[in-house]
mmCIF file of C-alpha atoms in Angstrom:
data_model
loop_
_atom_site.group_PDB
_atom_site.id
_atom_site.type_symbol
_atom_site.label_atom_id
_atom_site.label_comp_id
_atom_site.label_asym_id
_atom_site.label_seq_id
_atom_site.Cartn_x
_atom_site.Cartn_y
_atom_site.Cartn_z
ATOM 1 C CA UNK A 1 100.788 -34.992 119.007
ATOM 2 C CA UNK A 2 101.790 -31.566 118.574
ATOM 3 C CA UNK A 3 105.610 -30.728 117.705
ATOM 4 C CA UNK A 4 106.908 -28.941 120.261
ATOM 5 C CA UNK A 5 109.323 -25.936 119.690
ATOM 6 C CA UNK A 6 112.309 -24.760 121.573
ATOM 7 C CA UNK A 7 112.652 -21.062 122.806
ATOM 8 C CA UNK A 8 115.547 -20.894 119.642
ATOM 9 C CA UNK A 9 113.081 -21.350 117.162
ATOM 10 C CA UNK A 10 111.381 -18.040 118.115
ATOM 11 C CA UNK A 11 111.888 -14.613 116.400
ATOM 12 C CA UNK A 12 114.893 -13.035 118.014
ATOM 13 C CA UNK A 13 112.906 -10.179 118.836
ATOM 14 C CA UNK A 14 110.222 -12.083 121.407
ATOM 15 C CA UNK A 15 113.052 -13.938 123.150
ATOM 16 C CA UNK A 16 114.932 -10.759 123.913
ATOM 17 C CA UNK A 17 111.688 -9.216 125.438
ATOM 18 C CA UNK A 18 111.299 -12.913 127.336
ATOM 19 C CA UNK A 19 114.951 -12.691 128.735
ATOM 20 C CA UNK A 20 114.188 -8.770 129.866
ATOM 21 C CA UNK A 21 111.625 -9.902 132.561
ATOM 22 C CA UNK A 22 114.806 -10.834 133.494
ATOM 23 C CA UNK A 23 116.475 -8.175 133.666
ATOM 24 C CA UNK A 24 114.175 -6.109 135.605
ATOM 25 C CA UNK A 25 115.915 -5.599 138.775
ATOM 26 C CA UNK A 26 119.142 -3.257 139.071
ATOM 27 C CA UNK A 27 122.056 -4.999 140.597
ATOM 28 C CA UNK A 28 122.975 -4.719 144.457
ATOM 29 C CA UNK A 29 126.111 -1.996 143.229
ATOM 30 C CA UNK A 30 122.975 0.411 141.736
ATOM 31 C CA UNK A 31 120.394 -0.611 144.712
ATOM 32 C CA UNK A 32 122.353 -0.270 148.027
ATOM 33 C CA UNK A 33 122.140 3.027 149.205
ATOM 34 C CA UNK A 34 120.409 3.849 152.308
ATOM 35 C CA UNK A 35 123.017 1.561 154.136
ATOM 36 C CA UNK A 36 126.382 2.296 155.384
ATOM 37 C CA UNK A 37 128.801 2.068 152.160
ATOM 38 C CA UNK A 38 130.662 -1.235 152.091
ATOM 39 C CA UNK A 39 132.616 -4.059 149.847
ATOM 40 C CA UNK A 40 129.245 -5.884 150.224
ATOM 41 C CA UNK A 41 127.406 -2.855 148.813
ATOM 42 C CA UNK A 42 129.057 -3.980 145.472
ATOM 43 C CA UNK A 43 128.492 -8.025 145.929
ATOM 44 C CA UNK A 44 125.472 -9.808 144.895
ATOM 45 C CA UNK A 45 125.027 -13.540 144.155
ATOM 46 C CA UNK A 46 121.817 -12.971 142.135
ATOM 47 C CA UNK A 47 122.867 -12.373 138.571
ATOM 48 C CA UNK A 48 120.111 -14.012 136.268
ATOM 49 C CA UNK A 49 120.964 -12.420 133.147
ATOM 50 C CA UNK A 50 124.968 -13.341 133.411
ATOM 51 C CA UNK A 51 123.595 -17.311 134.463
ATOM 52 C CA UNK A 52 121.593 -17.464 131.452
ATOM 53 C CA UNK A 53 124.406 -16.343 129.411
ATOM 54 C CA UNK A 54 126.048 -19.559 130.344
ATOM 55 C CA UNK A 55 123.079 -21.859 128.942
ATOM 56 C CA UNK A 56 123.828 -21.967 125.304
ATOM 57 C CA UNK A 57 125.328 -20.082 122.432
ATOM 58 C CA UNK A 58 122.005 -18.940 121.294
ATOM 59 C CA UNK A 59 121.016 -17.269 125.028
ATOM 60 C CA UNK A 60 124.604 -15.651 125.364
ATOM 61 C CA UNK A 61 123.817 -13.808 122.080
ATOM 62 C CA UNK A 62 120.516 -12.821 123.162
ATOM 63 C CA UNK A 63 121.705 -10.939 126.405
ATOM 64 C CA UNK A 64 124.839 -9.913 125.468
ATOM 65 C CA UNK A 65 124.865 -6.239 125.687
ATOM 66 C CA UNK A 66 122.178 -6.441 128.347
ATOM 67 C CA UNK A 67 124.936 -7.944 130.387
ATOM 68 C CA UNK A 68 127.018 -4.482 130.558
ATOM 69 C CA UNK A 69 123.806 -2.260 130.945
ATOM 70 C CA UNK A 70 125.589 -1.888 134.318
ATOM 71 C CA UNK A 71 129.244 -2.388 134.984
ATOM 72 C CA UNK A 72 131.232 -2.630 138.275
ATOM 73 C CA UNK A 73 134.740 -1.609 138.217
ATOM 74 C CA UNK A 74 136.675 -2.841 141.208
ATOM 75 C CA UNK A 75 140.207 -1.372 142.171
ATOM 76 C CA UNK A 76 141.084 -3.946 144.784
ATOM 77 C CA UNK A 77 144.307 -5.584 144.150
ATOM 78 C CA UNK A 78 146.594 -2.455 145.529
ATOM 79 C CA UNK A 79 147.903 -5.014 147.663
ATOM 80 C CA UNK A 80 149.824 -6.448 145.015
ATOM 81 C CA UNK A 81 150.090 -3.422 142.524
ATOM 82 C CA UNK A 82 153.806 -2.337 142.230
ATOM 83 C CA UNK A 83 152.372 1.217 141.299
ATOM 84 C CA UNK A 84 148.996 2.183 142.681
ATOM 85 C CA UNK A 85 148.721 4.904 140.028
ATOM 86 C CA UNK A 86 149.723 3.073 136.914
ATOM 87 C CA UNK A 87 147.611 0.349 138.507
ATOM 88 C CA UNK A 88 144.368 2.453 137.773
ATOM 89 C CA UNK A 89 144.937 4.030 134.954
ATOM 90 C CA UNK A 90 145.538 1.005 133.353
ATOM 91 C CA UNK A 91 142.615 -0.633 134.626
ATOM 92 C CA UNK A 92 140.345 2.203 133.644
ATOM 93 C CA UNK A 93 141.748 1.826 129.728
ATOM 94 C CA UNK A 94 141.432 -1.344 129.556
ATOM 95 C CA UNK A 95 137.356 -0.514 130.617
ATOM 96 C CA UNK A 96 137.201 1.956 128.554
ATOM 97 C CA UNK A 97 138.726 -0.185 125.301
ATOM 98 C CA UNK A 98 135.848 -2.294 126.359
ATOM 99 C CA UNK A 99 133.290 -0.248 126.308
ATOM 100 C CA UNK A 100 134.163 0.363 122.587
ATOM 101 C CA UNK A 101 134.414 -2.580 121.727
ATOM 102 C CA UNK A 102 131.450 -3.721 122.243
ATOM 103 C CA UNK A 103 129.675 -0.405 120.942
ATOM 104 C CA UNK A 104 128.270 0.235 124.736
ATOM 105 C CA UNK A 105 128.946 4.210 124.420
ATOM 106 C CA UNK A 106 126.451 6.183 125.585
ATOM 107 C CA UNK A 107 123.864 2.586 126.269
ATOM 108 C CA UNK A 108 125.021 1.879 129.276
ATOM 109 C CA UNK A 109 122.371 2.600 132.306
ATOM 110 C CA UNK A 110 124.564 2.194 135.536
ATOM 111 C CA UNK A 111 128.588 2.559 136.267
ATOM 112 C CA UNK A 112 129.671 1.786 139.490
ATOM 113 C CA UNK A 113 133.499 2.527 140.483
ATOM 114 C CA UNK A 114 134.320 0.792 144.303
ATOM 115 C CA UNK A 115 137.994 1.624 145.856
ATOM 116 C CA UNK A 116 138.515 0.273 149.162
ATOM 117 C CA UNK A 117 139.052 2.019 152.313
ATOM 118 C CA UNK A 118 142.756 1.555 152.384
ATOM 119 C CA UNK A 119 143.368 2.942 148.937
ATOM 120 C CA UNK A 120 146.517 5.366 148.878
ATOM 121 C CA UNK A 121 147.233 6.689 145.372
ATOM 122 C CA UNK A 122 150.290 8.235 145.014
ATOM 123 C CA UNK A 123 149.928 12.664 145.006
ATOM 124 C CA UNK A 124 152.323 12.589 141.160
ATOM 125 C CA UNK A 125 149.227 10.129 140.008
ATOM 126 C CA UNK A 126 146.048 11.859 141.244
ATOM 127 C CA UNK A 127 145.875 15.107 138.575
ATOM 128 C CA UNK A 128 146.133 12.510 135.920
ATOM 129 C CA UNK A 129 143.465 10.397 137.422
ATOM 130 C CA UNK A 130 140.831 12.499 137.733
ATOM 131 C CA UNK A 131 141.443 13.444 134.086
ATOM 132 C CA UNK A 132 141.426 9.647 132.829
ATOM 133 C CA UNK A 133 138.392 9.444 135.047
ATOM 134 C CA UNK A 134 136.642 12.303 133.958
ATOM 135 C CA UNK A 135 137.000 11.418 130.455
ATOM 136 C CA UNK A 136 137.076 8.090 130.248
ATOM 137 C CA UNK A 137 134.715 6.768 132.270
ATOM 138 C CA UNK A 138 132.180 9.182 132.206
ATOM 139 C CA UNK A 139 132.461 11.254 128.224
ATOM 140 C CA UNK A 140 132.881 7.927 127.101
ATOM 141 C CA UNK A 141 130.746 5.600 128.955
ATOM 142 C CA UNK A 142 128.470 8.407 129.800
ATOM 143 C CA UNK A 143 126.449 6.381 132.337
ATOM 144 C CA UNK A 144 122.763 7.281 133.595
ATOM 145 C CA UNK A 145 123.966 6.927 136.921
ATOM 146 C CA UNK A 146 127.472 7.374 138.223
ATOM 147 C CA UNK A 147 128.186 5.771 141.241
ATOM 148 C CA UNK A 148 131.732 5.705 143.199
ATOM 149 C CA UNK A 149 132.571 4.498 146.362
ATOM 150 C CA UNK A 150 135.879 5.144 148.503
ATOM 151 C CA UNK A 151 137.388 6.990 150.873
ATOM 152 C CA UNK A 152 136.378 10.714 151.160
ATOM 153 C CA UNK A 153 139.875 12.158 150.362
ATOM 154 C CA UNK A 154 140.283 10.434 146.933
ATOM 155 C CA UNK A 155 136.118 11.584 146.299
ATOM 156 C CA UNK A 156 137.374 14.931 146.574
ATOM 157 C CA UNK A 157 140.137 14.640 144.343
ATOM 158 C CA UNK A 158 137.797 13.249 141.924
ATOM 159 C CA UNK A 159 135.847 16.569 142.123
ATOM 160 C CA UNK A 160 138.968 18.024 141.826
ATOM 161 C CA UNK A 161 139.525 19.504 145.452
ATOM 162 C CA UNK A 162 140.285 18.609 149.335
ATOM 163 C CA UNK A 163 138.571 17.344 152.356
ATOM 164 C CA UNK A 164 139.510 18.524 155.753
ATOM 165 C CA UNK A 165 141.193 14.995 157.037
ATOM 166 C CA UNK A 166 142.687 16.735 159.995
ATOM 167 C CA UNK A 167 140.153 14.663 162.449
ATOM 168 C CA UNK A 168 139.673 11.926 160.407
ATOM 169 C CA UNK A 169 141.505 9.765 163.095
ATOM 170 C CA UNK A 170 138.372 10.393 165.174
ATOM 171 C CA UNK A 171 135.722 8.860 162.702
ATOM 172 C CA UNK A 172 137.690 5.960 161.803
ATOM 173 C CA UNK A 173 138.492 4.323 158.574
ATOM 174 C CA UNK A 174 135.044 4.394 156.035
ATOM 175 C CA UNK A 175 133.716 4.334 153.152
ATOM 176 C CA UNK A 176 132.086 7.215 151.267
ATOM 177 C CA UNK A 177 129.331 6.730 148.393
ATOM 178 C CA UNK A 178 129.127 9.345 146.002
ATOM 179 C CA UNK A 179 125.926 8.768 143.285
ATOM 180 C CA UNK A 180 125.262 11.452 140.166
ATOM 181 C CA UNK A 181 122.332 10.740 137.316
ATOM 182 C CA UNK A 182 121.236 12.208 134.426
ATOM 183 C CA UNK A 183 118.170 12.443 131.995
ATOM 184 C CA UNK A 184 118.523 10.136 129.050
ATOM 185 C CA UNK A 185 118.744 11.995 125.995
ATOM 186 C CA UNK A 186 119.226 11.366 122.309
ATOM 187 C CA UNK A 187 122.960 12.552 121.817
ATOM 188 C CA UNK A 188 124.047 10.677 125.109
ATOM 189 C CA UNK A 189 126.959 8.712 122.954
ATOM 190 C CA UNK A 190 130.349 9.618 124.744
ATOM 191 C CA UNK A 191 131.637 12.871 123.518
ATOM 192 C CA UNK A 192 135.686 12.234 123.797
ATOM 193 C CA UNK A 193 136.148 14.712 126.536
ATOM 194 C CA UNK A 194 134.074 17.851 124.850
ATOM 195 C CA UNK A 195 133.209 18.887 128.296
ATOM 196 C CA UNK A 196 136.893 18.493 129.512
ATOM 197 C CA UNK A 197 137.829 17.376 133.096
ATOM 198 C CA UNK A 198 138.070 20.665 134.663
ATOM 199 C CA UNK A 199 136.230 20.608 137.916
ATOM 200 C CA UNK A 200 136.313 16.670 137.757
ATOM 201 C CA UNK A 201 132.917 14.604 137.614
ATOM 202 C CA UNK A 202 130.849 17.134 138.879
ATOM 203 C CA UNK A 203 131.190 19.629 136.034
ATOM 204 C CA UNK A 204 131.688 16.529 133.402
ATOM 205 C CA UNK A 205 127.572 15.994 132.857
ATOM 206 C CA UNK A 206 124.000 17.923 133.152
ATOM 207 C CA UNK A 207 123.606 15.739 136.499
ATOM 208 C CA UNK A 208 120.014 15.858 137.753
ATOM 209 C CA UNK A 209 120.035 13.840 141.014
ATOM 210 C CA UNK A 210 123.105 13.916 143.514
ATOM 211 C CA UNK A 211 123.171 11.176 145.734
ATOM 212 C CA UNK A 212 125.360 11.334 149.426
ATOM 213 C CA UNK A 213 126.195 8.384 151.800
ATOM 214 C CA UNK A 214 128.500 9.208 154.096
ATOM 215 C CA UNK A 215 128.743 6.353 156.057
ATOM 216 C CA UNK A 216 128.296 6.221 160.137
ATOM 217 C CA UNK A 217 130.226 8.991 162.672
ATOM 218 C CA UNK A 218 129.124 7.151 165.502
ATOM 219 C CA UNK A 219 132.875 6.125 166.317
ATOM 220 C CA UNK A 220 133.733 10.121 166.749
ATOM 221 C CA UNK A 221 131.404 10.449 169.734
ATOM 222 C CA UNK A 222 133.748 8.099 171.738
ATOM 223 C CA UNK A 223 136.041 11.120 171.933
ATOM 224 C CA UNK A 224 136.651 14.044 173.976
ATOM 225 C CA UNK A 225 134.777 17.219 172.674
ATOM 226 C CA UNK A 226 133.431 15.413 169.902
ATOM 227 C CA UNK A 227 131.458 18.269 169.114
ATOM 228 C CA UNK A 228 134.434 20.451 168.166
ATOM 229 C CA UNK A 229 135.694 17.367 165.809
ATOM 230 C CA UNK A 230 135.580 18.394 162.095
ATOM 231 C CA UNK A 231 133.822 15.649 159.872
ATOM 232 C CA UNK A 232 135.836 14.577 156.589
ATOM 233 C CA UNK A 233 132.702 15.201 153.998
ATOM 234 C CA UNK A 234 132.331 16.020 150.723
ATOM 235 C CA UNK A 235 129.476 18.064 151.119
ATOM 236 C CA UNK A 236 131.328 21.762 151.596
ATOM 237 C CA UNK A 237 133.187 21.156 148.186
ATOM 238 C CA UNK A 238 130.511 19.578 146.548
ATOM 239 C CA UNK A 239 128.261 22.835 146.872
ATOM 240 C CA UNK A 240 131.360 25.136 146.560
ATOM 241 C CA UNK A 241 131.723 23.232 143.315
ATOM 242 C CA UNK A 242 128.393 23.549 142.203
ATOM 243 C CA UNK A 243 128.529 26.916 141.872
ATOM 244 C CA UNK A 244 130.504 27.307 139.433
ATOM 245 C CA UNK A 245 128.663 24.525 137.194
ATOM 246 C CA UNK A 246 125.674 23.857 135.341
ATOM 247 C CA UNK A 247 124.565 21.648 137.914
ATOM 248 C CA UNK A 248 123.125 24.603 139.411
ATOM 249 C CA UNK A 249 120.620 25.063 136.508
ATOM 250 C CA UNK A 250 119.997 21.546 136.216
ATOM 251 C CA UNK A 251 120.067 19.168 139.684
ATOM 252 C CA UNK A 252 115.978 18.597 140.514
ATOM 253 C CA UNK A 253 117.224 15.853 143.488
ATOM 254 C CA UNK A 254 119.121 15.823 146.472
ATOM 255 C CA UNK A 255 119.637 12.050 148.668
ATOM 256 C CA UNK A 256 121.686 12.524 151.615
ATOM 257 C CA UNK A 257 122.580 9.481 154.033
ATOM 258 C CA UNK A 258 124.623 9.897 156.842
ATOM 259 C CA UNK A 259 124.150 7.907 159.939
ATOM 260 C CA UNK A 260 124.622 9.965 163.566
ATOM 261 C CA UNK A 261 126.256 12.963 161.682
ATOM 262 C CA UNK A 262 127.317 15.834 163.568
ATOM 263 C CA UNK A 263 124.737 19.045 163.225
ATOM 264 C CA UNK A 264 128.400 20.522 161.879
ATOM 265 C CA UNK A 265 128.331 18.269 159.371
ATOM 266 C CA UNK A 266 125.012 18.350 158.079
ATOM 267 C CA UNK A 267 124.976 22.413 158.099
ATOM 268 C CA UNK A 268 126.844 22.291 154.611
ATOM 269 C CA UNK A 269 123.560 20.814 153.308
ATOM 270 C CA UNK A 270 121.030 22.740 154.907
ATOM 271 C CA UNK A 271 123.328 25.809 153.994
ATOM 272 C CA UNK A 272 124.067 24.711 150.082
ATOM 273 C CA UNK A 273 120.108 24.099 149.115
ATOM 274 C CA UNK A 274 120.363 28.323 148.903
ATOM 275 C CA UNK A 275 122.785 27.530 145.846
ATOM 276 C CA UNK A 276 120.637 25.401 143.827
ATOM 277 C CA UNK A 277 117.698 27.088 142.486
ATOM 278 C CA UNK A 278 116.038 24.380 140.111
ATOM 279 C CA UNK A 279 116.169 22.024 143.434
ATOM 280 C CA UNK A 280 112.492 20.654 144.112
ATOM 281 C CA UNK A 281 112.778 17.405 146.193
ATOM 282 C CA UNK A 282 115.349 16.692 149.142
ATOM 283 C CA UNK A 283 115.156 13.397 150.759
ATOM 284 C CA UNK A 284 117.388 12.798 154.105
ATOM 285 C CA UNK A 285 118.039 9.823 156.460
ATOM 286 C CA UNK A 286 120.033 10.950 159.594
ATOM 287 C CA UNK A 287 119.821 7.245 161.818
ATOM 288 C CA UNK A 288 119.886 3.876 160.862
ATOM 289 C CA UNK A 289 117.181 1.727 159.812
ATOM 290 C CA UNK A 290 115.175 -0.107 162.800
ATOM 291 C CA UNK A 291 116.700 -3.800 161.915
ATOM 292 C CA UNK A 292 120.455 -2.121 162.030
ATOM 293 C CA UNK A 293 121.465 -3.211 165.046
ATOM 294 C CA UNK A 294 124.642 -0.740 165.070
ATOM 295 C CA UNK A 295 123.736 1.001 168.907
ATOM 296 C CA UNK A 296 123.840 -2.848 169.739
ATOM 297 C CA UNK A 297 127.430 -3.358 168.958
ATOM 298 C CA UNK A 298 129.210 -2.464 172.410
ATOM 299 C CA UNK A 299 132.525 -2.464 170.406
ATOM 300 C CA UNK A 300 131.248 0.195 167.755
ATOM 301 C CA UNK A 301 129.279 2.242 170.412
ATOM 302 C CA UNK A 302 132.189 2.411 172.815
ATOM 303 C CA UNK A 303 132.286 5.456 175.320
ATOM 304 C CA UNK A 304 129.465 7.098 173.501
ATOM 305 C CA UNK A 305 126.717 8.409 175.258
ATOM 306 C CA UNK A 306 123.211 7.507 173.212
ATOM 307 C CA UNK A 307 122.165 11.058 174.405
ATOM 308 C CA UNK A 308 124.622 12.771 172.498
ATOM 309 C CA UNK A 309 123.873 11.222 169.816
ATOM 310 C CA UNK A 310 120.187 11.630 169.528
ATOM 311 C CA UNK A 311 120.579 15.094 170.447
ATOM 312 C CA UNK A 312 122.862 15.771 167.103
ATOM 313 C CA UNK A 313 120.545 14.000 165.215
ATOM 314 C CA UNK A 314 117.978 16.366 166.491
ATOM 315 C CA UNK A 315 119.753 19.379 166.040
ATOM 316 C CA UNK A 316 120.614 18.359 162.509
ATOM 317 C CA UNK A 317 116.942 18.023 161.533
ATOM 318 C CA UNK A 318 116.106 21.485 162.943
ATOM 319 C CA UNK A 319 118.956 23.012 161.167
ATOM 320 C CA UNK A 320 117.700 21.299 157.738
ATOM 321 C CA UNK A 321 114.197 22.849 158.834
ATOM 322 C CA UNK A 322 115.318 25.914 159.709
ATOM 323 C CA UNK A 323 116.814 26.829 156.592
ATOM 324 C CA UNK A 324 114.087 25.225 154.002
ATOM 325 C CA UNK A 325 111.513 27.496 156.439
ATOM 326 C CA UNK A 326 113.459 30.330 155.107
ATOM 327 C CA UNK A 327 115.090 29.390 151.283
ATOM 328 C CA UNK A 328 113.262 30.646 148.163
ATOM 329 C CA UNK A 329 110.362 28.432 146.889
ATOM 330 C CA UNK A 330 112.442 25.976 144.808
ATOM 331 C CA UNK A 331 112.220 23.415 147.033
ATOM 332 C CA UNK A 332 108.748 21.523 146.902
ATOM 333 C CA UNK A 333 109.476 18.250 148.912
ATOM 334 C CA UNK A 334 110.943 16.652 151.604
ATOM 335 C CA UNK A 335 111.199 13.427 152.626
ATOM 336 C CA UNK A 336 113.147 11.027 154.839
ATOM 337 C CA UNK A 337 113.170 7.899 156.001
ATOM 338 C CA UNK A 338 113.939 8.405 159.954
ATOM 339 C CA UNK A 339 110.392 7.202 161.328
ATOM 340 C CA UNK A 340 111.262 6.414 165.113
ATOM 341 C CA UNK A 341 113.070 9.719 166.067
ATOM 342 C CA UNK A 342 109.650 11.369 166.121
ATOM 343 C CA UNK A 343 110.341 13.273 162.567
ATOM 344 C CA UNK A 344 107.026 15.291 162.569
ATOM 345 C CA UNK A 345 106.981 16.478 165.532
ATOM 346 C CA UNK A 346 110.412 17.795 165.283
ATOM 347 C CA UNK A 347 110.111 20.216 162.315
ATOM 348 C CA UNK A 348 106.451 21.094 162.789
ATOM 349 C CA UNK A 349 107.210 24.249 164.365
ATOM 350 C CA UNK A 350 109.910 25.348 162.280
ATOM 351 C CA UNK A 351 107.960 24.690 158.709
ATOM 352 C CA UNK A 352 105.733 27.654 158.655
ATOM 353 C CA UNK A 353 104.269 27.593 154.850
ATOM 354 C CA UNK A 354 104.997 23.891 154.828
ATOM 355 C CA UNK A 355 101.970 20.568 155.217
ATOM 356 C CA UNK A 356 102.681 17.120 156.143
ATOM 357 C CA UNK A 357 99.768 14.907 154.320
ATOM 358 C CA UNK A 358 101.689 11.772 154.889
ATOM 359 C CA UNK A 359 104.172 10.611 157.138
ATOM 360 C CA UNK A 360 107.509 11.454 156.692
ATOM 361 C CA UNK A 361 106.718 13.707 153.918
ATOM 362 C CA UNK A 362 106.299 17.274 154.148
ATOM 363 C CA UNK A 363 105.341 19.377 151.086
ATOM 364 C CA UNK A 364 105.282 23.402 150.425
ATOM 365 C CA UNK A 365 101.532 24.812 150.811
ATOM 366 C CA UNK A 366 100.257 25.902 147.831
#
């Protein structure tokens, strides 16, 4: 009979290549996008690479630094902080000492940072914050992909400005996802801060794709003259931001989610494509997905008149039409992921110079 051989007695090489097949998959904190930003959007029971880790000695060495390709930093025990603001920068140093500890500077693919929707940081804490932030998390980690999730005001302190919160009463308590990548390069090893923290995370990195979910408005149209309410986004500072960085020169992508926006709302994107000249694709999503069964929920959809709602979702579109129909020739693509509100149809008329040679999917003429 033939000896048999365990998977230790392999060169380390071949069982690190085994355990990547693995690995394959990016975690639900990298994946969930296209759905309204939530604690769940960072939970995820299937974690094969941090199981086999438990199986023996020899495994845990084998995936070890696979297992912080992507990290999740959670800031959800303000409940019992004495000092919100000592309370994060002490968690992000301790992430940080981490990270270089285990040599993970510049190697690590995805960083995901979730605060929940009640998070109140103190204003004497929020300056140093972003800084910490800014060059902690990102000069040092220096992530592929940036991901945070929170409330919009503390997003926009983290880009180092201000969202309009004067109606936020109207649109209820939610969570904001904010998502920046970059190329992979050779010298992506974290720089201690050589790009500083002025202008916060936007101006920190050479970001190519910028990523928007800003959660459902459908709550707002329960109130009276919900047209004149204004929306708290990030998408007015983001642009105003922008031009004043290098992610002018360098962002290829924009992904923006927002489900039953107001056409207010999404006029600071169809506006801020003018400002960003090396844009080429733009993909949208305006409603929910057909399984979300949010017009369902009588307690979500209160007063609000379906009407109204389609009809901003409408008007949004055409105003996103309107203005590629007229911007320079950057922008090549655009896609989106709204198939039931009769998509084609809808911008046909006001995409002169534009084809549609799939659904969904409309492309400039050559």
């Amino acid at each position: 009979m033939a000896p048999t051989s365990s998977l230790q007695s392999l060169p380390t090489e071949i069982v690190q290549n085994i355990v990547q097949h693995l690995n394959c998959s990016e975690p639900a904190s990298q994946r969930a996008f296209d759905h309204e930003p939530s604690a769940e959007s960072v939970n995820s029971n299937h974690k094969p690479l941090k199981q086999l880790s438990l199986a023996s000695r020899f495994l845990r060495g084998v995936v070890f630094q696979s297992l912080f390709t992507y990290l999740l930093c959670v800031f959800d025990d303000f409940s019992t902080a004495v000092d919100p603001g000592t309370y994060c920068l002490q968690k992000m140093i301790k992430l940080v000492r981490l990270i270089q500890k285990l040599g993970m500077e510049g190697k690590i693919h995805g960083l995901t940072v979730f605060f929940p929707v009640e998070t109140c940081i103190p204003k004497e804490y929020i300056d140093e914050l972003v800084n910490r932030f800014t060059t902690f998390l990102i000069c040092d980690a220096n992530p592929l992909r940036l991901t945070v999730i929170g409330p919009a005001s503390l997003l926009c302190h983290l880009i180092q400005d201000r969202v309009d919160s004067k109606d936020e009463w109207a649109f209820g308590k939610r969570l904001h996802m904010l998502r920046l990548s970059q190329l992979p390069h050779p010298s992506r090893r974290g720089d201690n801060g050589a790009h500083g923290f002025v202008g916060g995370i936007i101006k920190s990195r050479p970001w190519t794709d910028l990523s928007v979910n800003e959660g459902s408005s459908l709550r707002v149209y329960s109130t009276y003259e919900y047209f004149n309410k204004t929306p708290p986004t990030m998408l007015h500072q983001l642009f105003r931001m922008a031009v004043d960085s290098t992610l002018l020169h360098s962002l290829r992508r924009i992904n923006y989610v927002a489900i039953f926006p107001l056409s207010s709302q999404v006029r600071g994107l169809a506006q801020g494509l003018r400002d960003c000249p090396s844009l080429t694709e733009l993909f949208t999503q305006l409603a929910p997905a057909a399984a979300d069964p949010i017009l369902d929920d009588s307690e979500r959809l209160g007063k609000a008149s379906t009407a109204d709602i389609w009809m901003e979702v409408e008007s949004s579109y055409r105003l996103i039409a309107s203005e590629i129909a007229t911007s320079p020739p950057f922008l090549q693509r655009w896609e989106t992921a709204d198939k039931d509100i009769g998509f084609d149809a809808l911008v046909r008329p006001l995409l002169t110079g534009w084809e549609s040679l799939e659904p969904l999917v409309w492309t400039r003429s050559a």
